[in-house]
Amino acid sequence: MSGHFNGGTSQEDERDQYVYTSIRYDRRLVNSEQNTAASCNKPCPFYMLEHHWTRLQVAKWSTFFFTDDRPRPNSGGPAVLLQVLMNAIKKWHEDHPGERPEALRVRLRAFVGGKMSTQINHPLKSVPMSALFPKSFTRSPEGHEKPEWTIVLDVQPTEPGEGTMFKTSDRCAYGRARGAAGIMDYMTPKEVLLYTPSQEILDGSICTPYLFREGCWVTPSSSVGGLQGTTRRWALENGLAVEGAISIDSLVDGETIWLSNAVRGYFCGIFQMREPPREALSEEMVKELDRQRFTYTQSIV
């Protein structure tokens, strides 16, 4: 493995450019055949490990940031990535004696120059295994209660580019969209859908969206320019959804939209129509979002 690893994130690290991935550590996953299949066919406590390794290999070749002569980020092989993550879990347990949570959220950053670092903020809520590996999506949420999550449309379009295609330290577009939607932290059960100047759904701010269109579940096509998430890849490979163009004009107030990410798995929310102005944000809001940009960046999955 090139570079070196540390178990924390320094202020100096925060100023450096990096690609990253967030992954769920869940003790139950070791016994999951589906997770084994998504982790290089080896039992693993990390959610879809192989897909995270692939994400890092692809993202490190983006040119948006890494234009100098320093070595590009390098996560090594899947076995190296697994060892780095296991070291992070071991250190967390050493720092929290007596605690044995079922699941933890681990963020791994790969910096220009080869260094990697990890960060674990807090334990995660338990979710059923069916939420990590669903067999299908349903249009009507199960049970009598409405889904906890609310989903809204962004107030202005986002121009696709490497900043939306790769998960890097630049999350400005996503932070702006979350701020404009009133989402100030990661714990709020609310998502905002970003869209392109051509009026197509681009991505969610922290989740991949899936919408029911013409008889099947559709996620934004890779050609639109959004992030190619790990759970998105699994959903496509297992026939839960297909790629396609989704116009914002097709959104219906109250419709069920499924979401997924590599920390929470798969879950659904209800789209809430709103009629905000789509012109540029006010100067005051832009200043406020800039002030809170660091907070937004830390809260993104």
mmCIF file of C-alpha atoms in Angstrom:
data_model
loop_
_atom_site.group_PDB
_atom_site.id
_atom_site.type_symbol
_atom_site.label_atom_id
_atom_site.label_comp_id
_atom_site.label_asym_id
_atom_site.label_seq_id
_atom_site.Cartn_x
_atom_site.Cartn_y
_atom_site.Cartn_z
ATOM 1 C CA MET A 1 0.000 0.000 0.000
ATOM 2 C CA SER A 2 1.389 3.376 -0.904
ATOM 3 C CA GLY A 3 1.162 6.321 1.461
ATOM 4 C CA HIS A 4 0.175 5.790 5.083
ATOM 5 C CA PHE A 5 -2.880 5.466 7.269
ATOM 6 C CA ASN A 6 -4.035 7.309 10.344
ATOM 7 C CA GLY A 7 -7.122 6.797 12.438
ATOM 8 C CA GLY A 8 -8.263 10.407 12.695
ATOM 9 C CA THR A 9 -8.738 13.579 10.720
ATOM 10 C CA SER A 10 -6.588 16.603 11.456
ATOM 11 C CA GLN A 11 -7.280 20.233 10.596
ATOM 12 C CA GLU A 12 -4.535 19.951 8.001
ATOM 13 C CA ASP A 13 -6.369 17.006 6.447
ATOM 14 C CA GLU A 14 -9.537 19.098 6.202
ATOM 15 C CA ARG A 15 -7.705 21.544 3.918
ATOM 16 C CA ASP A 16 -6.338 18.822 1.639
ATOM 17 C CA GLN A 17 -8.173 17.395 -1.356
ATOM 18 C CA TYR A 18 -9.450 13.852 -1.172
ATOM 19 C CA VAL A 19 -11.857 11.270 -2.466
ATOM 20 C CA TYR A 20 -13.870 9.373 0.091
ATOM 21 C CA THR A 21 -16.462 6.761 0.834
ATOM 22 C CA SER A 22 -18.730 6.149 3.824
ATOM 23 C CA ILE A 23 -19.486 2.568 4.753
ATOM 24 C CA ARG A 24 -21.627 0.722 7.285
ATOM 25 C CA TYR A 25 -19.895 -1.626 9.701
ATOM 26 C CA ASP A 26 -22.471 -4.124 10.925
ATOM 27 C CA ARG A 27 -21.547 -7.251 12.882
ATOM 28 C CA ARG A 28 -24.465 -9.189 11.357
ATOM 29 C CA LEU A 29 -23.100 -8.813 7.818
ATOM 30 C CA VAL A 30 -20.459 -11.499 8.380
ATOM 31 C CA ASN A 31 -23.268 -14.059 8.176
ATOM 32 C CA SER A 32 -24.967 -12.515 5.124
ATOM 33 C CA GLU A 33 -24.510 -14.449 1.887
ATOM 34 C CA GLN A 34 -25.582 -11.388 -0.081
ATOM 35 C CA ASN A 35 -22.981 -9.206 1.569
ATOM 36 C CA THR A 36 -20.346 -11.866 1.010
ATOM 37 C CA ALA A 37 -21.199 -11.826 -2.700
ATOM 38 C CA ALA A 38 -20.787 -8.014 -2.697
ATOM 39 C CA SER A 39 -17.493 -8.229 -0.796
ATOM 40 C CA CYS A 40 -15.201 -10.221 -3.090
ATOM 41 C CA ASN A 41 -16.973 -13.456 -2.060
ATOM 42 C CA LYS A 42 -15.508 -13.331 1.436
ATOM 43 C CA PRO A 43 -17.472 -12.941 4.702
ATOM 44 C CA CYS A 44 -17.178 -9.312 5.730
ATOM 45 C CA PRO A 45 -18.674 -7.000 8.398
ATOM 46 C CA PHE A 46 -18.602 -4.007 6.028
ATOM 47 C CA TYR A 47 -21.564 -3.289 3.755
ATOM 48 C CA MET A 48 -20.762 -4.061 0.089
ATOM 49 C CA LEU A 49 -17.012 -3.698 0.568
ATOM 50 C CA GLU A 50 -16.114 -4.536 -3.035
ATOM 51 C CA HIS A 51 -18.306 -1.734 -4.384
ATOM 52 C CA HIS A 52 -16.556 0.779 -2.108
ATOM 53 C CA TRP A 53 -13.157 -0.360 -3.318
ATOM 54 C CA THR A 54 -14.343 0.063 -6.913
ATOM 55 C CA ARG A 55 -15.637 3.556 -6.111
ATOM 56 C CA LEU A 56 -12.241 4.627 -4.806
ATOM 57 C CA GLN A 57 -10.424 3.168 -7.808
ATOM 58 C CA VAL A 58 -12.658 5.092 -10.212
ATOM 59 C CA ALA A 59 -12.734 8.364 -8.267
ATOM 60 C CA LYS A 60 -8.967 8.619 -7.939
ATOM 61 C CA TRP A 61 -8.681 9.151 -11.694
ATOM 62 C CA SER A 62 -10.892 12.221 -11.723
ATOM 63 C CA THR A 63 -9.066 15.338 -12.923
ATOM 64 C CA PHE A 64 -11.183 17.910 -11.082
ATOM 65 C CA PHE A 65 -8.669 18.222 -8.244
ATOM 66 C CA PHE A 66 -5.756 15.984 -8.936
ATOM 67 C CA THR A 67 -3.888 17.834 -11.635
ATOM 68 C CA ASP A 68 -0.435 18.051 -10.069
ATOM 69 C CA ASP A 69 2.367 15.497 -10.028
ATOM 70 C CA ARG A 70 1.696 14.014 -6.590
ATOM 71 C CA PRO A 71 0.584 10.371 -6.474
ATOM 72 C CA ARG A 72 -3.138 9.923 -6.806
ATOM 73 C CA PRO A 73 -5.158 8.471 -3.926
ATOM 74 C CA ASN A 74 -4.552 4.768 -3.582
ATOM 75 C CA SER A 75 -6.698 2.421 -1.511
ATOM 76 C CA GLY A 76 -4.619 -0.619 -2.454
ATOM 77 C CA GLY A 77 -6.474 -3.860 -3.106
ATOM 78 C CA PRO A 78 -9.728 -4.871 -1.395
ATOM 79 C CA ALA A 79 -7.743 -6.725 1.286
ATOM 80 C CA VAL A 80 -5.822 -3.555 2.140
ATOM 81 C CA LEU A 81 -9.026 -1.540 2.310
ATOM 82 C CA LEU A 82 -10.535 -4.158 4.623
ATOM 83 C CA GLN A 83 -7.516 -4.029 6.930
ATOM 84 C CA VAL A 84 -7.650 -0.223 7.138
ATOM 85 C CA LEU A 85 -11.334 -0.368 8.049
ATOM 86 C CA MET A 86 -10.804 -3.137 10.606
ATOM 87 C CA ASN A 87 -8.035 -1.076 12.230
ATOM 88 C CA ALA A 88 -10.473 1.826 12.527
ATOM 89 C CA ILE A 89 -13.082 -0.381 14.202
ATOM 90 C CA LYS A 90 -10.487 -1.815 16.582
ATOM 91 C CA LYS A 91 -9.348 1.662 17.608
ATOM 92 C CA TRP A 92 -12.942 2.812 18.153
ATOM 93 C CA HIS A 93 -13.566 -0.092 20.517
ATOM 94 C CA GLU A 94 -10.337 0.669 22.367
ATOM 95 C CA ASP A 95 -11.485 4.276 22.792
ATOM 96 C CA HIS A 96 -14.989 3.196 23.883
ATOM 97 C CA PRO A 97 -14.472 0.289 26.311
ATOM 98 C CA GLY A 98 -17.624 -1.523 27.298
ATOM 99 C CA GLU A 99 -19.567 -0.359 24.238
ATOM 100 C CA ARG A 100 -20.494 -2.900 21.602
ATOM 101 C CA PRO A 101 -22.864 -1.307 19.090
ATOM 102 C CA GLU A 102 -24.298 -3.427 16.332
ATOM 103 C CA ALA A 103 -23.334 -0.930 13.617
ATOM 104 C CA LEU A 104 -20.986 2.009 13.055
ATOM 105 C CA ARG A 105 -20.539 4.540 10.254
ATOM 106 C CA VAL A 106 -16.966 4.732 8.959
ATOM 107 C CA ARG A 107 -15.771 7.441 6.611
ATOM 108 C CA LEU A 108 -12.566 6.655 4.746
ATOM 109 C CA ARG A 109 -10.678 9.407 2.953
ATOM 110 C CA ALA A 110 -7.946 8.868 0.370
ATOM 111 C CA PHE A 111 -5.791 11.959 -0.099
ATOM 112 C CA VAL A 112 -3.644 13.197 -2.933
ATOM 113 C CA GLY A 113 -0.210 11.810 -2.131
ATOM 114 C CA GLY A 114 -1.466 8.418 -0.968
ATOM 115 C CA LYS A 115 -2.416 8.961 2.682
ATOM 116 C CA MET A 116 -5.688 7.514 4.003
ATOM 117 C CA SER A 117 -7.611 8.368 7.147
ATOM 118 C CA THR A 118 -10.792 7.189 8.820
ATOM 119 C CA GLN A 119 -13.415 8.771 11.021
ATOM 120 C CA ILE A 120 -16.177 7.192 13.120
ATOM 121 C CA ASN A 121 -18.662 9.669 14.569
ATOM 122 C CA HIS A 122 -21.344 7.652 16.309
ATOM 123 C CA PRO A 123 -23.119 4.265 16.382
ATOM 124 C CA LEU A 124 -25.888 3.642 13.872
ATOM 125 C CA LYS A 125 -29.455 2.556 14.435
ATOM 126 C CA SER A 126 -30.194 -1.071 13.794
ATOM 127 C CA VAL A 127 -32.079 -1.791 10.583
ATOM 128 C CA PRO A 128 -33.560 -5.093 9.371
ATOM 129 C CA MET A 129 -31.401 -7.050 6.957
ATOM 130 C CA SER A 130 -34.186 -6.700 4.409
ATOM 131 C CA ALA A 131 -33.411 -2.959 4.370
ATOM 132 C CA LEU A 132 -29.788 -3.677 3.459
ATOM 133 C CA PHE A 133 -30.625 -6.247 0.773
ATOM 134 C CA PRO A 134 -34.256 -5.784 -0.347
ATOM 135 C CA LYS A 135 -35.838 -8.116 -2.849
ATOM 136 C CA SER A 136 -37.906 -5.374 -4.456
ATOM 137 C CA PHE A 137 -39.254 -1.851 -4.023
ATOM 138 C CA THR A 138 -42.952 -1.272 -3.322
ATOM 139 C CA ARG A 139 -45.114 1.668 -4.370
ATOM 140 C CA SER A 140 -47.173 1.515 -1.179
ATOM 141 C CA PRO A 141 -45.086 1.634 2.014
ATOM 142 C CA GLU A 142 -45.634 -1.331 4.290
ATOM 143 C CA GLY A 143 -47.596 -0.783 7.495
ATOM 144 C CA HIS A 144 -50.072 1.913 8.383
ATOM 145 C CA GLU A 145 -47.613 4.681 9.157
ATOM 146 C CA LYS A 146 -46.208 6.989 6.520
ATOM 147 C CA PRO A 147 -42.467 6.810 5.828
ATOM 148 C CA GLU A 148 -40.378 8.937 8.133
ATOM 149 C CA TRP A 149 -38.495 10.618 5.294
ATOM 150 C CA THR A 150 -39.676 13.655 3.328
ATOM 151 C CA ILE A 151 -38.232 14.380 -0.115
ATOM 152 C CA VAL A 152 -38.286 17.768 -1.870
ATOM 153 C CA LEU A 153 -36.944 19.235 -5.113
ATOM 154 C CA ASP A 154 -34.021 21.640 -5.116
ATOM 155 C CA VAL A 155 -34.725 25.339 -5.698
ATOM 156 C CA GLN A 156 -32.317 25.727 -8.622
ATOM 157 C CA PRO A 157 -30.532 23.537 -11.182
ATOM 158 C CA THR A 158 -27.054 22.071 -10.695
ATOM 159 C CA GLU A 159 -24.582 21.844 -13.559
ATOM 160 C CA PRO A 160 -23.239 18.261 -13.794
ATOM 161 C CA GLY A 161 -19.478 17.756 -13.716
ATOM 162 C CA GLU A 162 -16.749 15.862 -11.940
ATOM 163 C CA GLY A 163 -17.884 17.488 -8.713
ATOM 164 C CA THR A 164 -21.180 15.586 -8.997
ATOM 165 C CA MET A 165 -19.819 12.401 -10.578
ATOM 166 C CA PHE A 166 -17.154 11.638 -7.968
ATOM 167 C CA LYS A 167 -17.312 11.713 -4.185
ATOM 168 C CA THR A 168 -14.605 14.235 -3.377
ATOM 169 C CA SER A 169 -13.940 16.891 -0.752
ATOM 170 C CA ASP A 170 -15.910 19.371 -2.869
ATOM 171 C CA ARG A 171 -19.549 18.930 -1.841
ATOM 172 C CA CYS A 172 -20.581 22.526 -2.511
ATOM 173 C CA ALA A 173 -23.489 21.695 -4.810
ATOM 174 C CA TYR A 174 -24.899 19.199 -2.340
ATOM 175 C CA GLY A 175 -24.356 21.458 0.662
ATOM 176 C CA ARG A 176 -26.097 24.345 -1.106
ATOM 177 C CA ALA A 177 -29.067 22.133 -2.006
ATOM 178 C CA ARG A 178 -29.375 20.842 1.552
ATOM 179 C CA GLY A 179 -29.160 24.326 3.003
ATOM 180 C CA ALA A 180 -31.803 25.655 0.617
ATOM 181 C CA ALA A 181 -34.059 22.758 1.671
ATOM 182 C CA GLY A 182 -33.550 23.576 5.343
ATOM 183 C CA ILE A 183 -31.542 20.407 6.073
ATOM 184 C CA MET A 184 -28.942 21.450 8.606
ATOM 185 C CA ASP A 185 -27.650 18.088 9.832
ATOM 186 C CA TYR A 186 -27.283 14.474 8.802
ATOM 187 C CA MET A 187 -29.838 13.179 11.295
ATOM 188 C CA THR A 188 -32.807 15.061 9.798
ATOM 189 C CA PRO A 189 -35.000 12.552 7.872
ATOM 190 C CA LYS A 190 -35.241 14.723 4.794
ATOM 191 C CA GLU A 191 -33.675 14.505 1.336
ATOM 192 C CA VAL A 192 -33.464 16.964 -1.549
ATOM 193 C CA LEU A 193 -33.326 16.001 -5.232
ATOM 194 C CA LEU A 194 -30.850 17.903 -7.386
ATOM 195 C CA TYR A 195 -31.681 18.462 -11.058
ATOM 196 C CA THR A 196 -29.830 19.604 -14.186
ATOM 197 C CA PRO A 197 -30.369 22.717 -16.313
ATOM 198 C CA SER A 198 -32.186 20.404 -18.776
ATOM 199 C CA GLN A 199 -34.720 19.656 -16.003
ATOM 200 C CA GLU A 200 -33.666 16.044 -15.326
ATOM 201 C CA ILE A 201 -33.203 14.568 -11.850
ATOM 202 C CA LEU A 202 -29.457 14.382 -11.221
ATOM 203 C CA ASP A 203 -29.107 12.818 -7.771
ATOM 204 C CA GLY A 204 -30.067 13.111 -4.134
ATOM 205 C CA SER A 205 -27.871 15.062 -1.741
ATOM 206 C CA ILE A 206 -26.880 11.986 0.299
ATOM 207 C CA CYS A 207 -28.904 9.201 -1.332
ATOM 208 C CA THR A 208 -29.546 7.578 -4.686
ATOM 209 C CA PRO A 209 -33.212 8.093 -5.660
ATOM 210 C CA TYR A 210 -35.475 5.532 -7.359
ATOM 211 C CA LEU A 211 -38.794 6.640 -8.875
ATOM 212 C CA PHE A 212 -41.568 4.493 -10.331
ATOM 213 C CA ARG A 213 -41.962 5.365 -14.019
ATOM 214 C CA GLU A 214 -43.643 3.452 -16.868
ATOM 215 C CA GLY A 215 -44.029 0.226 -14.910
ATOM 216 C CA CYS A 216 -40.612 -0.011 -13.274
ATOM 217 C CA TRP A 217 -38.326 1.676 -10.783
ATOM 218 C CA VAL A 218 -35.911 4.099 -12.426
ATOM 219 C CA THR A 219 -32.758 5.768 -11.128
ATOM 220 C CA PRO A 220 -31.084 8.687 -12.957
ATOM 221 C CA SER A 221 -28.917 7.495 -15.834
ATOM 222 C CA SER A 222 -25.163 7.649 -15.372
ATOM 223 C CA SER A 223 -25.005 9.865 -18.469
ATOM 224 C CA VAL A 224 -26.841 12.618 -16.566
ATOM 225 C CA GLY A 225 -23.721 13.123 -14.443
ATOM 226 C CA GLY A 226 -24.692 12.146 -10.903
ATOM 227 C CA LEU A 227 -22.811 10.029 -8.388
ATOM 228 C CA GLN A 228 -22.634 6.322 -9.142
ATOM 229 C CA GLY A 229 -23.238 5.107 -5.613
ATOM 230 C CA THR A 230 -22.419 1.685 -4.195
ATOM 231 C CA THR A 231 -26.026 0.785 -3.354
ATOM 232 C CA ARG A 232 -27.107 2.105 -6.756
ATOM 233 C CA ARG A 233 -24.757 -0.347 -8.414
ATOM 234 C CA TRP A 234 -26.134 -3.231 -6.335
ATOM 235 C CA ALA A 235 -29.739 -2.271 -7.124
ATOM 236 C CA LEU A 236 -29.010 -2.219 -10.862
ATOM 237 C CA GLU A 237 -27.067 -5.492 -10.777
ATOM 238 C CA ASN A 238 -29.904 -7.221 -8.929
ATOM 239 C CA GLY A 239 -32.734 -5.932 -11.092
ATOM 240 C CA LEU A 240 -34.401 -3.686 -8.532
ATOM 241 C CA ALA A 241 -34.207 -0.704 -10.883
ATOM 242 C CA VAL A 242 -33.079 0.447 -14.317
ATOM 243 C CA GLU A 243 -31.369 3.611 -15.513
ATOM 244 C CA GLY A 244 -33.388 6.293 -17.236
ATOM 245 C CA ALA A 245 -34.169 9.972 -17.669
ATOM 246 C CA ILE A 246 -36.509 11.410 -15.028
ATOM 247 C CA SER A 247 -38.006 14.817 -15.743
ATOM 248 C CA ILE A 248 -38.768 17.061 -12.781
ATOM 249 C CA ASP A 249 -42.113 17.753 -14.457
ATOM 250 C CA SER A 250 -43.094 14.132 -13.777
ATOM 251 C CA LEU A 251 -42.835 14.502 -9.998
ATOM 252 C CA VAL A 252 -46.130 14.028 -8.198
ATOM 253 C CA ASP A 253 -46.945 15.377 -4.760
ATOM 254 C CA GLY A 254 -47.264 12.481 -2.304
ATOM 255 C CA GLU A 255 -45.585 9.834 -4.471
ATOM 256 C CA THR A 256 -43.312 7.235 -2.903
ATOM 257 C CA ILE A 257 -39.632 7.541 -3.768
ATOM 258 C CA TRP A 258 -37.089 4.958 -2.661
ATOM 259 C CA LEU A 259 -33.660 6.064 -1.474
ATOM 260 C CA SER A 260 -30.426 4.265 -0.720
ATOM 261 C CA ASN A 261 -26.953 4.889 0.587
ATOM 262 C CA ALA A 262 -24.111 2.825 1.975
ATOM 263 C CA VAL A 263 -24.810 3.728 5.589
ATOM 264 C CA ARG A 264 -28.583 3.321 5.917
ATOM 265 C CA GLY A 265 -29.315 0.819 3.153
ATOM 266 C CA TYR A 266 -32.647 1.140 1.292
ATOM 267 C CA PHE A 267 -35.684 3.028 2.562
ATOM 268 C CA CYS A 268 -38.517 5.109 1.163
ATOM 269 C CA GLY A 269 -39.849 8.617 1.573
ATOM 270 C CA ILE A 270 -42.739 10.745 0.386
ATOM 271 C CA PHE A 271 -42.208 13.488 -2.175
ATOM 272 C CA GLN A 272 -43.507 16.847 -1.032
ATOM 273 C CA MET A 273 -44.224 19.386 -3.736
ATOM 274 C CA ARG A 274 -43.254 22.949 -2.986
ATOM 275 C CA GLU A 275 -43.240 26.094 -5.042
ATOM 276 C CA PRO A 276 -40.040 27.942 -4.181
ATOM 277 C CA PRO A 277 -38.502 30.480 -6.543
ATOM 278 C CA ARG A 278 -35.910 28.803 -8.745
ATOM 279 C CA GLU A 279 -33.782 31.874 -9.254
ATOM 280 C CA ALA A 280 -30.420 32.205 -7.521
ATOM 281 C CA LEU A 281 -30.423 32.318 -3.745
ATOM 282 C CA SER A 282 -30.322 35.681 -2.022
ATOM 283 C CA GLU A 283 -26.974 37.164 -1.111
ATOM 284 C CA GLU A 284 -27.801 36.725 2.586
ATOM 285 C CA MET A 285 -28.515 33.010 2.147
ATOM 286 C CA VAL A 286 -25.346 32.494 0.127
ATOM 287 C CA LYS A 287 -23.331 34.066 2.961
ATOM 288 C CA GLU A 288 -25.073 31.888 5.515
ATOM 289 C CA LEU A 289 -24.447 28.734 3.472
ATOM 290 C CA ASP A 290 -20.783 29.663 3.084
ATOM 291 C CA ARG A 291 -20.546 30.088 6.846
ATOM 292 C CA GLN A 292 -22.001 26.655 7.435
ATOM 293 C CA ARG A 293 -20.229 24.945 4.531
ATOM 294 C CA PHE A 294 -17.851 23.046 6.792
ATOM 295 C CA THR A 295 -20.787 21.698 8.798
ATOM 296 C CA TYR A 296 -22.554 20.560 5.640
ATOM 297 C CA THR A 297 -19.440 18.865 4.310
ATOM 298 C CA GLN A 298 -19.029 16.895 7.527
ATOM 299 C CA SER A 299 -22.656 15.786 7.519
ATOM 300 C CA ILE A 300 -22.705 14.375 3.994
ATOM 301 C CA VAL A 301 -22.510 10.597 3.615
#
